[in-house]
PDB file of C-alpha atoms in Angstrom:
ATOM      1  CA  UNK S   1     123.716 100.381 106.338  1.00  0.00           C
ATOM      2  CA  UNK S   2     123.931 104.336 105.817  1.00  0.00           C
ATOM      3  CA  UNK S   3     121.509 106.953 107.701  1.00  0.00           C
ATOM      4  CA  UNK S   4     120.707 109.599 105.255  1.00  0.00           C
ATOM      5  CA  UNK S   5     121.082 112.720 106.733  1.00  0.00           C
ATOM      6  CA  UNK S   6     118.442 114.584 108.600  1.00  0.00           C
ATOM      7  CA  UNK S   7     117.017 111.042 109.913  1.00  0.00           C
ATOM      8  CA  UNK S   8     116.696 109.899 113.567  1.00  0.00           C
ATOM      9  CA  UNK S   9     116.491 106.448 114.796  1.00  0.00           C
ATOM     10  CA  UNK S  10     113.592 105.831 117.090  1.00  0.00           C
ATOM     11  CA  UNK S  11     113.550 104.404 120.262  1.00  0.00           C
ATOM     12  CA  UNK S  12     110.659 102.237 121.948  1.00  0.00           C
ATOM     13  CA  UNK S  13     111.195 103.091 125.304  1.00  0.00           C
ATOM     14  CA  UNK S  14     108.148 101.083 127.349  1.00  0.00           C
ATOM     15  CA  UNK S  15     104.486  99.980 126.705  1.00  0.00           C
ATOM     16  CA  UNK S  16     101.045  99.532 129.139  1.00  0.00           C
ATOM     17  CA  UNK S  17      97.558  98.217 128.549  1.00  0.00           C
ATOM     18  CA  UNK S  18      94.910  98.766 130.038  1.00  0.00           C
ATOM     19  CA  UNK S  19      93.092  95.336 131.962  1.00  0.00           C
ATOM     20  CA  UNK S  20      90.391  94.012 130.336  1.00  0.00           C
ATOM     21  CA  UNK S  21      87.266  94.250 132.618  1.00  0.00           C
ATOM     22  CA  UNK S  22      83.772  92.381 132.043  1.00  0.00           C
ATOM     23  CA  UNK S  23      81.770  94.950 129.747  1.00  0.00           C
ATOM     24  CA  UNK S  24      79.700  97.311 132.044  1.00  0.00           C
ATOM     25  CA  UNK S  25      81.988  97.434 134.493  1.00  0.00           C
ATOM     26  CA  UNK S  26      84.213  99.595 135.849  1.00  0.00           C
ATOM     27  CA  UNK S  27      84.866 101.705 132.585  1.00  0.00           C
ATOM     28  CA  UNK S  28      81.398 101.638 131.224  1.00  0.00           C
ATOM     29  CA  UNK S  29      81.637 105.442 131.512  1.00  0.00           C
ATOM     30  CA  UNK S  30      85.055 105.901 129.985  1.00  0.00           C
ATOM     31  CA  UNK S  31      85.462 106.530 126.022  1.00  0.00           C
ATOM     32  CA  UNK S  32      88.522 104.750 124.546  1.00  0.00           C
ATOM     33  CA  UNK S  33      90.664 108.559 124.344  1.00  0.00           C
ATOM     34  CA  UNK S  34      89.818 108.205 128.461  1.00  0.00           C
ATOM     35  CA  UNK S  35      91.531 105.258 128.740  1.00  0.00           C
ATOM     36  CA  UNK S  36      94.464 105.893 126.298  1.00  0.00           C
ATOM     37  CA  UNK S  37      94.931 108.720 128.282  1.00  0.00           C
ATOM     38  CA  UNK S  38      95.302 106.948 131.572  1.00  0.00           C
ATOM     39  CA  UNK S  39      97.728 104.490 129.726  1.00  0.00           C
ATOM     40  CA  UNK S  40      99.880 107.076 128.669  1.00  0.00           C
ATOM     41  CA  UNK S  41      99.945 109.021 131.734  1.00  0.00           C
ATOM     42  CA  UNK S  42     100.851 105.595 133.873  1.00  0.00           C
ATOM     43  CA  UNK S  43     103.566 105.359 130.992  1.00  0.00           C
ATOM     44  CA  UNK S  44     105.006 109.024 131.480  1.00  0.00           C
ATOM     45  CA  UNK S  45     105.136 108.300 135.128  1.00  0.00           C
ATOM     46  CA  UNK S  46     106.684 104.658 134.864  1.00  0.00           C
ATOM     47  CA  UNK S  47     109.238 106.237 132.538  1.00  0.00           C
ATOM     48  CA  UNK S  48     109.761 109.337 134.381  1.00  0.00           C
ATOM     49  CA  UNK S  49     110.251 110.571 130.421  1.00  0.00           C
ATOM     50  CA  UNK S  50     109.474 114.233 129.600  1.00  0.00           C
ATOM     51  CA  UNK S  51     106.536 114.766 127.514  1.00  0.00           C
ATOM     52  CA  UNK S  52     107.987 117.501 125.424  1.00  0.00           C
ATOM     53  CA  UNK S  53     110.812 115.171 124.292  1.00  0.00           C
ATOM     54  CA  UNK S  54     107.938 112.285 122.665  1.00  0.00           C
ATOM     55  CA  UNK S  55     107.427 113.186 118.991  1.00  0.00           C
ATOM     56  CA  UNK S  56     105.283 109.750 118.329  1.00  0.00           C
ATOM     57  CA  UNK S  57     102.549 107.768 120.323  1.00  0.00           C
ATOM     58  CA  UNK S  58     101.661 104.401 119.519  1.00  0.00           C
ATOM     59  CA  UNK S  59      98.257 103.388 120.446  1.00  0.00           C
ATOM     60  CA  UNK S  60      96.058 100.683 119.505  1.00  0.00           C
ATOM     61  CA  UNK S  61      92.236 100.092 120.231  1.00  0.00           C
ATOM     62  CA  UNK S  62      89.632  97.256 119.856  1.00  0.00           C
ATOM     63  CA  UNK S  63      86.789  98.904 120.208  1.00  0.00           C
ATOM     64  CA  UNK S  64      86.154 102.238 118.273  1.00  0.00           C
ATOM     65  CA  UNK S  65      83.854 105.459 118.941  1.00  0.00           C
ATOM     66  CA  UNK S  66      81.874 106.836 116.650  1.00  0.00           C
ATOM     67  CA  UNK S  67      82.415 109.943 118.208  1.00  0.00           C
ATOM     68  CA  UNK S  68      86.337 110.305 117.969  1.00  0.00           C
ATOM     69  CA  UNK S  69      88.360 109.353 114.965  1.00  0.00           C
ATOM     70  CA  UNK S  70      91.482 109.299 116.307  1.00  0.00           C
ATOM     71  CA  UNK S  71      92.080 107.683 120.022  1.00  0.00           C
ATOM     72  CA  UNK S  72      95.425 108.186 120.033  1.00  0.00           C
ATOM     73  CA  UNK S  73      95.233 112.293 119.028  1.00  0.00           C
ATOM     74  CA  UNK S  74      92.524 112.988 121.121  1.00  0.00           C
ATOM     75  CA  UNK S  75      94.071 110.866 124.541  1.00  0.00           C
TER      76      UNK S  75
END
């Protein structure tokens, strides 16, 4: 197999979830971006990987907001 020139391979370095609590728990005042945000921050610190050197992030959600149309952009 040839790489064309000008591509880059990518790398999956790690992943986290978040636990799932009983609804109305202990997030019931966190929007999804919240927790994405604490994933990916837990991940960054796992890692010990500079932020300025991640072009992509990955992140899935079950439940969306109506308020926020992209999780992942706005974590």
């Amino acid at each position: 197999m040839t790489q064309q020139s000008g591509l880059r391979n990518a790398v999956l370095v790690d992943g986290v979830r978040i636990p799932f609590l009983r609804s109305g728990s202990d997030f019931k005042n966190l929007m999804s971006y919240d927790l994405g945000q604490m994933a990916i921050k837990s991940l960054l610190t796992r890692t010990q990987i500079d932020p300025g050197k991640v072009d992509w992030v990955m992140l899935g959600s079950v439940v969306s907001n109506l308020s926020t149309s992209n999780v992942a952009r706005d974590a």
